[in-house]
mmCIF file of C-alpha atoms in Angstrom:
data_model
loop_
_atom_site.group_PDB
_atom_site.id
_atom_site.type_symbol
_atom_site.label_atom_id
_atom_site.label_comp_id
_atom_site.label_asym_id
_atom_site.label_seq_id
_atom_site.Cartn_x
_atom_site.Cartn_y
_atom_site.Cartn_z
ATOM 1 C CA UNK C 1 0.000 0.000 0.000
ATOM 2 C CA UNK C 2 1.221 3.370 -1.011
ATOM 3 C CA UNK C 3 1.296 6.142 1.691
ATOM 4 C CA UNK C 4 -0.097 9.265 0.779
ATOM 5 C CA UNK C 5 2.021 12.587 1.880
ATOM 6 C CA UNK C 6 -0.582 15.542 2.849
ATOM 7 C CA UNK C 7 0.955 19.161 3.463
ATOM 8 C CA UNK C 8 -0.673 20.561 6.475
ATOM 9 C CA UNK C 9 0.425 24.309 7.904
ATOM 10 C CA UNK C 10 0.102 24.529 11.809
ATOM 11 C CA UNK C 11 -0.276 27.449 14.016
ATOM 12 C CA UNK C 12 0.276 25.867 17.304
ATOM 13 C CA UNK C 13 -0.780 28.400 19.738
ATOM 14 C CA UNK C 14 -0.998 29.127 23.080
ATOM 15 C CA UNK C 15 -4.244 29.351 23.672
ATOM 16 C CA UNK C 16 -5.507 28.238 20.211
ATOM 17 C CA UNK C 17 -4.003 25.828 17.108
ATOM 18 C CA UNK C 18 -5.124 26.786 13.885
ATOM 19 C CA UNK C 19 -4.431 24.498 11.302
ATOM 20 C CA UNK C 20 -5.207 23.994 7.077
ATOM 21 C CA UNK C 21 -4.317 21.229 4.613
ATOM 22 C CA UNK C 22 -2.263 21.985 1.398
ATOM 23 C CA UNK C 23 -4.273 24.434 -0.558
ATOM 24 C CA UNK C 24 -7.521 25.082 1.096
ATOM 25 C CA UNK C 25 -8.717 27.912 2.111
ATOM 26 C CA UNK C 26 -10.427 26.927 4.960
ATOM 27 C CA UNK C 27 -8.680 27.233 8.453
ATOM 28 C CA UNK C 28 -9.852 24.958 11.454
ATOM 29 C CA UNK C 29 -9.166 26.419 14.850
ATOM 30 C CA UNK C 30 -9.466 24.617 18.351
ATOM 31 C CA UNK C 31 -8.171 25.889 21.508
ATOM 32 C CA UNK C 32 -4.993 24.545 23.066
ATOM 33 C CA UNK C 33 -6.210 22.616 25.877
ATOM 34 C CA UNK C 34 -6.529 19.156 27.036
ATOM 35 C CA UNK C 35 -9.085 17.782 29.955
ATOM 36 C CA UNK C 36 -7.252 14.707 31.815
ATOM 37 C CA UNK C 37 -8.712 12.405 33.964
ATOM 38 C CA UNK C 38 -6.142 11.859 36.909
ATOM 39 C CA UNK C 39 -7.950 8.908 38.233
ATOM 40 C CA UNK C 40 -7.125 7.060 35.060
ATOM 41 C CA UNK C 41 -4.581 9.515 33.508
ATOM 42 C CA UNK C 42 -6.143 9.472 30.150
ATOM 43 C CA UNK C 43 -7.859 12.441 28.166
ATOM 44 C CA UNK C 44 -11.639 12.969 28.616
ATOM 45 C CA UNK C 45 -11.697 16.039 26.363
ATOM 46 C CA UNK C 46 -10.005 18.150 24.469
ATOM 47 C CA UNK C 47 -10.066 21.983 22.952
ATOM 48 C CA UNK C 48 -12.990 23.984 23.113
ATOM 49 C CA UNK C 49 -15.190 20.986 25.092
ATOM 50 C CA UNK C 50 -11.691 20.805 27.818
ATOM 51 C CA UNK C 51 -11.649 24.920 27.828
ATOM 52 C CA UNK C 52 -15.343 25.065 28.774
ATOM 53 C CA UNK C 53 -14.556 22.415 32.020
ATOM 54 C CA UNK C 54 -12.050 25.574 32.881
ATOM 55 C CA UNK C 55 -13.497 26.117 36.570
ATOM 56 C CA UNK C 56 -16.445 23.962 36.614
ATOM 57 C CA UNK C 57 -14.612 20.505 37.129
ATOM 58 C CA UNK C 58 -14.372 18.516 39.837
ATOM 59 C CA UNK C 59 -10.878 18.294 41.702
ATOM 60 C CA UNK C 60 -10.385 15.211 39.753
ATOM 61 C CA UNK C 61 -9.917 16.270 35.933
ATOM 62 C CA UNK C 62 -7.222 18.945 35.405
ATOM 63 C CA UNK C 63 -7.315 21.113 32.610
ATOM 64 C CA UNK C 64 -3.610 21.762 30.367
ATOM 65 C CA UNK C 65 -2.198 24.228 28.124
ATOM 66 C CA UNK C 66 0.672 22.319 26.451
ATOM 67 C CA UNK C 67 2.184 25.641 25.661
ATOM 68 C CA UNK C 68 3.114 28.781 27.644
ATOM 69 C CA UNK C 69 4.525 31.893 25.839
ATOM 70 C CA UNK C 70 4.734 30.240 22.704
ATOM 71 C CA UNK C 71 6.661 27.118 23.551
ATOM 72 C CA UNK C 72 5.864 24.034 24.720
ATOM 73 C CA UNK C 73 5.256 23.417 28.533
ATOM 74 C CA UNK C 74 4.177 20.064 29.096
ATOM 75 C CA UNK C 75 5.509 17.801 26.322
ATOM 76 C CA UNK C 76 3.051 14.561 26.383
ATOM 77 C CA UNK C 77 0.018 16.663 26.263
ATOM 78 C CA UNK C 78 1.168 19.036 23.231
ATOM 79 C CA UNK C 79 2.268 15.597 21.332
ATOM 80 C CA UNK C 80 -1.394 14.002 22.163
ATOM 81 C CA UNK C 81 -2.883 17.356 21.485
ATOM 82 C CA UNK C 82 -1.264 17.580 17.824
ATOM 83 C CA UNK C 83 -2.381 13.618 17.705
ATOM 84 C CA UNK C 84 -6.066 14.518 17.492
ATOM 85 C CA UNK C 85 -5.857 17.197 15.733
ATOM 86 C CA UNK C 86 -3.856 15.587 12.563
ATOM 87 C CA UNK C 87 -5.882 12.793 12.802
ATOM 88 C CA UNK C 88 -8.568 15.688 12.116
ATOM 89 C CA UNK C 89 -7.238 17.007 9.534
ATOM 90 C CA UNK C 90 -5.760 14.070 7.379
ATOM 91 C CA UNK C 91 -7.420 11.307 8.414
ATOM 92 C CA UNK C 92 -5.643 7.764 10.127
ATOM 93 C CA UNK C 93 -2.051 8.746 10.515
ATOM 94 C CA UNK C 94 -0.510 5.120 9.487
ATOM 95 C CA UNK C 95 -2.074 5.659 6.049
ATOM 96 C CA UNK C 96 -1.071 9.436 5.877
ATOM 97 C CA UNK C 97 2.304 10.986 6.912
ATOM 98 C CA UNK C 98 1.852 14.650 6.486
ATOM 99 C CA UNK C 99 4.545 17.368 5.876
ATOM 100 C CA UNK C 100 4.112 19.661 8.002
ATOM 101 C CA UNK C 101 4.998 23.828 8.622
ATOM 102 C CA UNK C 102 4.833 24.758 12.527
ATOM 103 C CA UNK C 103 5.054 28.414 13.503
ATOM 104 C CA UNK C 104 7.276 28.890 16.063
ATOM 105 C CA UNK C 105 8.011 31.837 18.307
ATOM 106 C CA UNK C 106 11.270 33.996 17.431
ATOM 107 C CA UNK C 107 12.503 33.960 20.934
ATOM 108 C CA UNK C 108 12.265 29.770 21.018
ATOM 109 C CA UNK C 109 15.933 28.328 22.026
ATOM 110 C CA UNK C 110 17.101 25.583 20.069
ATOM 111 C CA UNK C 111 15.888 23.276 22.790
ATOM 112 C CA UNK C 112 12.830 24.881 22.171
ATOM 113 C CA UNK C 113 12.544 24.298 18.671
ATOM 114 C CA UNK C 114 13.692 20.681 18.878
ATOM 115 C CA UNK C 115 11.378 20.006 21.237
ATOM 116 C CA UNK C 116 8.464 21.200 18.705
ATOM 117 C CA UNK C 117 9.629 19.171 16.041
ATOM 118 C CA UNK C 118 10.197 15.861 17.999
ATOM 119 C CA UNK C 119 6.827 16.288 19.477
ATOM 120 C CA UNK C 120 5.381 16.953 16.001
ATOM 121 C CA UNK C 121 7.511 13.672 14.420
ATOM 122 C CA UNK C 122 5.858 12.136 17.434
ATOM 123 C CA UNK C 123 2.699 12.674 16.702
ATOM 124 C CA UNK C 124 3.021 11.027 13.306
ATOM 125 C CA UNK C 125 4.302 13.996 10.969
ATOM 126 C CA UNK C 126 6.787 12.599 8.827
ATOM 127 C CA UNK C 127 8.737 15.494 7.955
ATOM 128 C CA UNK C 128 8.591 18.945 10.627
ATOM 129 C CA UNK C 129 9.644 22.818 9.100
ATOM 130 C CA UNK C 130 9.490 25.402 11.503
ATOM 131 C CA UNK C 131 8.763 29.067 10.676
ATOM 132 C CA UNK C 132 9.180 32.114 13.177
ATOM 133 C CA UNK C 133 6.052 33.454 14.043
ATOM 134 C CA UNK C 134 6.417 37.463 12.879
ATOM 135 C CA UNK C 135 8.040 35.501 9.007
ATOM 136 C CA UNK C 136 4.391 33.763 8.868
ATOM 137 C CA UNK C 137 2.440 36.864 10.144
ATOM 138 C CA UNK C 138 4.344 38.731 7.563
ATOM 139 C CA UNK C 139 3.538 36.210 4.827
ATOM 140 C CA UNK C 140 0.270 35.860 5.707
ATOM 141 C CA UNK C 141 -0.909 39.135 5.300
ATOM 142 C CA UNK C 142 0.759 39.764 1.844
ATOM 143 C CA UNK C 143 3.318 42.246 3.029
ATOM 144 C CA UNK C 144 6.036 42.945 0.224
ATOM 145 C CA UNK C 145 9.092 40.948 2.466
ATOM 146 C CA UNK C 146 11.052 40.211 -0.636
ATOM 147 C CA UNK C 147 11.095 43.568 -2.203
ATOM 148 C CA UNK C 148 13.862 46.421 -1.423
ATOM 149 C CA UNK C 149 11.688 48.523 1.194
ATOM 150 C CA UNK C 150 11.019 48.349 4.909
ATOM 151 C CA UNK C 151 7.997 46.053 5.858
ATOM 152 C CA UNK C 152 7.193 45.767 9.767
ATOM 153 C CA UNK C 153 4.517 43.294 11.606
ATOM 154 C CA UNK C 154 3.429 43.330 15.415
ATOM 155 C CA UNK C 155 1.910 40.233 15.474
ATOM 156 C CA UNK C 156 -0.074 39.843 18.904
ATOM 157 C CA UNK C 157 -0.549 36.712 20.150
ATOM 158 C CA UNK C 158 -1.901 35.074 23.526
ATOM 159 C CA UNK C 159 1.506 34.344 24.689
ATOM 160 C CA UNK C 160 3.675 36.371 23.094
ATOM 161 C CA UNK C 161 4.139 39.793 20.405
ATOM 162 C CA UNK C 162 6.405 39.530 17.637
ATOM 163 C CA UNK C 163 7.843 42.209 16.023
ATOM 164 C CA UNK C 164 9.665 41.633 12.746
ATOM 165 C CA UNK C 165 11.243 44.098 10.117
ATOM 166 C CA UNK C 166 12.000 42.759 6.749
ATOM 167 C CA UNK C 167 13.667 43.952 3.376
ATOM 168 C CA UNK C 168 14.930 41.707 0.586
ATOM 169 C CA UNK C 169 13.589 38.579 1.771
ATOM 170 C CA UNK C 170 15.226 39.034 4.999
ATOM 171 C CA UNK C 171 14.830 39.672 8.818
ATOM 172 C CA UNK C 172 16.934 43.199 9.381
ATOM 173 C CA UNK C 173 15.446 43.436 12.876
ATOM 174 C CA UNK C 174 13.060 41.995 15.247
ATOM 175 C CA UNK C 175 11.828 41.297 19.133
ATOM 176 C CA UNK C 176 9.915 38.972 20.631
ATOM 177 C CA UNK C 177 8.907 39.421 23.754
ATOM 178 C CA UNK C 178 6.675 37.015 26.374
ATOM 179 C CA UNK C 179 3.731 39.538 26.189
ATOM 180 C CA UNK C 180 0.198 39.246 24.753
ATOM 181 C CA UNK C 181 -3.425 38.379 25.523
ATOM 182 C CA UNK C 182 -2.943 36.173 28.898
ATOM 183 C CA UNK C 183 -1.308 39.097 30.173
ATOM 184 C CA UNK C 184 -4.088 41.374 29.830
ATOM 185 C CA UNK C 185 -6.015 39.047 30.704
ATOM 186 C CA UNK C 186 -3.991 38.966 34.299
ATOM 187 C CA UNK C 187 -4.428 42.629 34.137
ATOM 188 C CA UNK C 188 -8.035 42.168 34.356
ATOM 189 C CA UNK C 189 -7.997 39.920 37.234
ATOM 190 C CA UNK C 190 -5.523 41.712 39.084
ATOM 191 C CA UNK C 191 -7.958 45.319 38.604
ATOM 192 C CA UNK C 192 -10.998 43.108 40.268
ATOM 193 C CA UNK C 193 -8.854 41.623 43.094
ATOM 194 C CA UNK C 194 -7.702 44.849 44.095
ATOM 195 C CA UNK C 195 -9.776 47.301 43.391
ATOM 196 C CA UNK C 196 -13.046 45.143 44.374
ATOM 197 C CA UNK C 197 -12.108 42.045 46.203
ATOM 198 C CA UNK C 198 -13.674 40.444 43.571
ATOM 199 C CA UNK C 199 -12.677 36.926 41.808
ATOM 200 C CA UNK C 200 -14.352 36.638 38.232
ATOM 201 C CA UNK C 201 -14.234 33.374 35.688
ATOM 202 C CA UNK C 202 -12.896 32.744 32.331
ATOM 203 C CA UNK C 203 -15.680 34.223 30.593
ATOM 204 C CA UNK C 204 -16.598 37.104 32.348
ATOM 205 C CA UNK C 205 -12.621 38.277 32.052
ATOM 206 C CA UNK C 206 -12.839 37.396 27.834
ATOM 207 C CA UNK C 207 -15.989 39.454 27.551
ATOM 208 C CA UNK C 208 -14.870 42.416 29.765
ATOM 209 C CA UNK C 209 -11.518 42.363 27.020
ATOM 210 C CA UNK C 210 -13.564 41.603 23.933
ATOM 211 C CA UNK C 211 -16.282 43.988 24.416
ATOM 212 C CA UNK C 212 -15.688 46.565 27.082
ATOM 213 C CA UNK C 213 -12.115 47.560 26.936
ATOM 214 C CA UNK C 214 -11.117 50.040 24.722
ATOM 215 C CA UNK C 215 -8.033 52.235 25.006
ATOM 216 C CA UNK C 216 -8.962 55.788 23.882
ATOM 217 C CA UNK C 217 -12.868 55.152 24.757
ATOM 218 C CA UNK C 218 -14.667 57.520 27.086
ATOM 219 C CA UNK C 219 -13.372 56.906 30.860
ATOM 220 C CA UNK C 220 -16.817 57.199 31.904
ATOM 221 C CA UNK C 221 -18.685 54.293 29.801
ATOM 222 C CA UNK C 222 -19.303 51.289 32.364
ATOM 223 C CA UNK C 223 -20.558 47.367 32.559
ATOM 224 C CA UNK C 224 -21.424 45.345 35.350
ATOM 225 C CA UNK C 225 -19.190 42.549 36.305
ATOM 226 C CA UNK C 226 -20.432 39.208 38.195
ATOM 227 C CA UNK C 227 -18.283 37.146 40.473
ATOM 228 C CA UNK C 228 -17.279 36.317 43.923
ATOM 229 C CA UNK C 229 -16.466 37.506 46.639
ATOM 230 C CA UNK C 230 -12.558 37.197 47.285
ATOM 231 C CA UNK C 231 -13.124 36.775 51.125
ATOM 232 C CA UNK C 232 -16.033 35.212 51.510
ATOM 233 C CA UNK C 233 -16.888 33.001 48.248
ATOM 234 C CA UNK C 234 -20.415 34.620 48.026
ATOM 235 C CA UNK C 235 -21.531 36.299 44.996
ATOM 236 C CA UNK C 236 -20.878 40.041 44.005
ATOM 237 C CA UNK C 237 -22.092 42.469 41.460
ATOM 238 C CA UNK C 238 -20.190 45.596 40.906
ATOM 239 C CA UNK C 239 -20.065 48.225 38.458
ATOM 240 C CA UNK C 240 -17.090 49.371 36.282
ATOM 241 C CA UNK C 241 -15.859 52.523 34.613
ATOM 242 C CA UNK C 242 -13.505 52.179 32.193
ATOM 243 C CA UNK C 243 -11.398 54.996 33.323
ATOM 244 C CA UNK C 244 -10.745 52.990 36.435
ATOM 245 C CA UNK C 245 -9.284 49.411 34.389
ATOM 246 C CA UNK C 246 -7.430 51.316 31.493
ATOM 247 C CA UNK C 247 -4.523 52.078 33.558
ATOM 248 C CA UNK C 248 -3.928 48.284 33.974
ATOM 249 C CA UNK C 249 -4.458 47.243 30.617
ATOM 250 C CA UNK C 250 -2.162 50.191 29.348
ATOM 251 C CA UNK C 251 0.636 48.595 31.548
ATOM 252 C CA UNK C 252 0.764 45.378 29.379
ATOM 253 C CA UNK C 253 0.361 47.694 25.940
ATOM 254 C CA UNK C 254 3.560 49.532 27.185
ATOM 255 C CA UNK C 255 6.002 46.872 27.255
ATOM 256 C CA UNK C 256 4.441 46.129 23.162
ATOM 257 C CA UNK C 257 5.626 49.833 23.226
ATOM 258 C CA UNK C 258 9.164 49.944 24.623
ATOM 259 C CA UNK C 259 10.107 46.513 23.098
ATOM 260 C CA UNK C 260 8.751 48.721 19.532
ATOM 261 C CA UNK C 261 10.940 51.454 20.132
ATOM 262 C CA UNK C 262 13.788 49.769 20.695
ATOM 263 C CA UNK C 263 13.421 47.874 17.428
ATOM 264 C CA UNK C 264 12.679 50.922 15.507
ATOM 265 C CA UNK C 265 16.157 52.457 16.835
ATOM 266 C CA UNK C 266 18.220 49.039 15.311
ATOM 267 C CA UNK C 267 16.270 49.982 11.903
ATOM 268 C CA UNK C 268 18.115 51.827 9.367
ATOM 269 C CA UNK C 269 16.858 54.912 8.452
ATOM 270 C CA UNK C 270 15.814 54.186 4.777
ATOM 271 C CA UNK C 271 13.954 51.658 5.797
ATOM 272 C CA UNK C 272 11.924 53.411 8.788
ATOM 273 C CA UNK C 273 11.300 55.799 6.346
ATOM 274 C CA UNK C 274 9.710 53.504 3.911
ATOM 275 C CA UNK C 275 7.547 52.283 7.207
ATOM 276 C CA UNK C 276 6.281 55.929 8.423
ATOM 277 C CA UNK C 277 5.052 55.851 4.841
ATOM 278 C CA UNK C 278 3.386 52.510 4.366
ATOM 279 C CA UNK C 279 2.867 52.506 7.787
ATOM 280 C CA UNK C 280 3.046 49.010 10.852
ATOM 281 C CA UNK C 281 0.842 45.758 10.651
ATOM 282 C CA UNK C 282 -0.863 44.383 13.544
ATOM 283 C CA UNK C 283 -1.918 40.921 13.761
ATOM 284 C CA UNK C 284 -2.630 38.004 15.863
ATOM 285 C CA UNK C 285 -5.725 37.726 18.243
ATOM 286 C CA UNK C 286 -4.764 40.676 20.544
ATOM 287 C CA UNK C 287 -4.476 43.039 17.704
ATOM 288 C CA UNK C 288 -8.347 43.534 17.540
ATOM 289 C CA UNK C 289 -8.430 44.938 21.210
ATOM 290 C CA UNK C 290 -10.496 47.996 20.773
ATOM 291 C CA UNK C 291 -8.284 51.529 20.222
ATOM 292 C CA UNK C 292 -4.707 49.439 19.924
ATOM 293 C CA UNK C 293 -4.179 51.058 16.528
ATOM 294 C CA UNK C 294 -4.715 54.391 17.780
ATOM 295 C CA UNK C 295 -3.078 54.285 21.330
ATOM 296 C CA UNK C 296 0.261 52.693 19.394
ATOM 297 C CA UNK C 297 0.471 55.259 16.811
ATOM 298 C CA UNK C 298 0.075 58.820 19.461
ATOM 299 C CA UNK C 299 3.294 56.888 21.425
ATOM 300 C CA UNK C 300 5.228 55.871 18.109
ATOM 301 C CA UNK C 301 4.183 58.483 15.739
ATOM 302 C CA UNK C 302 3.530 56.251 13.171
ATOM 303 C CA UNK C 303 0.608 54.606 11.195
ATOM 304 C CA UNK C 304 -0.886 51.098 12.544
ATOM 305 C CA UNK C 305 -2.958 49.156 10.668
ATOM 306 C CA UNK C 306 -5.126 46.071 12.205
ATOM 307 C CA UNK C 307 -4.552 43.258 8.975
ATOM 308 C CA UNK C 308 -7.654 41.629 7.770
ATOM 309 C CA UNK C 309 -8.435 38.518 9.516
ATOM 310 C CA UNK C 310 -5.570 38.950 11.709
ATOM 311 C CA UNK C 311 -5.890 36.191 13.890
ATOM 312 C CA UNK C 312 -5.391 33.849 10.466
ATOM 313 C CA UNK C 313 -2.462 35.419 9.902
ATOM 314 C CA UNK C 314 0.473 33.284 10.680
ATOM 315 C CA UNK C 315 -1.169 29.929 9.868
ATOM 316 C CA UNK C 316 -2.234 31.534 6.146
ATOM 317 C CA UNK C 317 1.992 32.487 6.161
ATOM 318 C CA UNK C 318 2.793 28.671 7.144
ATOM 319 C CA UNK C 319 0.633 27.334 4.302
ATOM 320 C CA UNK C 320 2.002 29.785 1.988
ATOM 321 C CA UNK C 321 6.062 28.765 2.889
ATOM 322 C CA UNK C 322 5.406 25.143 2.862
ATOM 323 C CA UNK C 323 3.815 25.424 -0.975
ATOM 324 C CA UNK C 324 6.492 27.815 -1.876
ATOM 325 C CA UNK C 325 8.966 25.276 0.293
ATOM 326 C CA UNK C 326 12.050 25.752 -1.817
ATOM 327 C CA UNK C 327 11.956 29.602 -2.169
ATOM 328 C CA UNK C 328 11.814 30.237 1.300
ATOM 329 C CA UNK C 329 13.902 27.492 2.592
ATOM 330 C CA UNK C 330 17.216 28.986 3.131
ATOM 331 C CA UNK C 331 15.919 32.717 4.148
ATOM 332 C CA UNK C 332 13.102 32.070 6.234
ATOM 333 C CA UNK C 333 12.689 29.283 7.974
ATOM 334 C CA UNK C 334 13.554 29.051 11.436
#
């Protein structure tokens, strides 16, 4: 029996792993999260259905995130994570190795990296590439990378921002720092803790981000927040202004900030000049947090733009290097 090769571009996330085969357009995204049963050690659910046990299972299942800041954490779970979701995408593994192209964060060691690719050969992916995160981002929103002009991406994920510059088909500068949605996130918890003795869930901290924060709104527009409370366990209601949260979630943005600045300083002139022109690319998930654009461009006096479909971004760059394998091989693969 023959064995059929599929191409398959991964974007193995922190919080979520986006994933298409060979030419398709259509991406399939699950989050990054296992259920386990530690009574019997074996897997009882897994992405979205494990996320939504988050804080409503008993003490018996724990729920894991294989990877932290954009690199694997716990080893066995990200290789039986990536399992299932092949086995999704290509069908029974022993009649399909896939190629595969894995985005990887830019500030991944080599240990890192090896780790990604052994738990990805694990898995049953007969032959791993690995592409740096802001290279994909860049590539997947059609920015002119090969060209002789200064291209720039902030790409914004859960666990980390990427920031790459590119000319001629190469990386002249970049940062990558541990940074992104989980933090804010944190930010959000740590305003309720402290400013309400209040502890709130999963949900009610992703809705306050998604729909209520928003960085040059009105400081007086407010929600109401349900949780607990942090003494006592019994429920609270409380009312927010955003005026009173901002100043938490702008201490996250500014370390996207200072890590920006200092990239823009290693940038030669020319080529910042070409970027106050065509102006900076967000992408990633945390890009479409409400008055990023604006808030980044009054502190760096330049343009930012929010891509289309940002959070496709790097997984659309992965499928594109692993069709166009051989011309990107040697200049931008990690």
């Amino acid at each position: 029996m023959s064995i059929v090769t599929s191409k398959i571009a991964i974007d193995f996330g922190s919080s979520t792993t986006r994933f298409v085969v060979g030419k398709k357009e259509n991406v399939v995204a699950n989050a990054t999260a296992l259920a386990i049963d530690d009574t019997e050690d074996k897997i009882i659910a897994y992405g979205q259905d494990a996320l939504e046990m988050a804080g409503r299972s008993p003490d018996t299942i724990t729920i894991v995130y294989p990877l932290s800041a954009g690199v694997i954490a716990d080893y066995k779970a990200a290789k039986q994570l990536l399992k299932v979701y092949l086995r999704q995408a290509v069908g029974p593994l022993q009649f399909k190795k896939p190629e595969a192209m894995i985005t990887v964060s830019a500030s991944a060691t080599s240990t890192e990296k090896r780790a990604l690719i052994d738990a990805g050969k694990e898995a049953g992916i007969k032959t791993v590439h690995l592409i740096r995160t802001p290279v994909a981002a860049a590539l997947g929103v059609g920015l002119p990378i090969t060209e002789p002009k200064g291209s720039v991406i902030v790409d914004i994920g859960n666990g980390t921002t990427e920031i790459g510059v590119f000319s001629l088909g190469g990386t002249v500068s970049g940062a990558a720092i541990r940074t992104g949605g989980a933090n804010i996130d944190e930010a959000i918890t740590v305003f309720m803790r402290r400013e309400h003795n209040m502890v709130i869930g999963h949900d009610e901290i992703k809705r306050i981000k998604h729909e209520f924060v928003d960085l040059v709104g009105e400081s007086t527009t407010s929600t109401v927040v349900h949780g607990s409370n942090l003494h006592q366990g019994t429920p609270k209601t409380v009312t927010i202004k955003l005026g009173q949260l901002n100043p938490y979630i702008e201490t996250v943005i500014q370390r996207v900030v200072l890590v920006m600045r200092k990239v823009m300083e290693r940038t030669p002139p020319d080529l910042l000049s070409d970027v106050i022109h065509s102006g900076v690319i967000l992408s990633g998930g945390g890009s479409q947090l409400k008055g990023l654009p604006e808030y980044l461009s009054k502190k760096l006096h330049v343009s930012f733009i929010v891509a289309e479909e940002p959070e496709l971004a790097t997984v659309k760059g992965a499928q594109a290097a692993l069709i166009h394998l051989e011309e990107y091989r040697r200049s931008l693969l990690a």
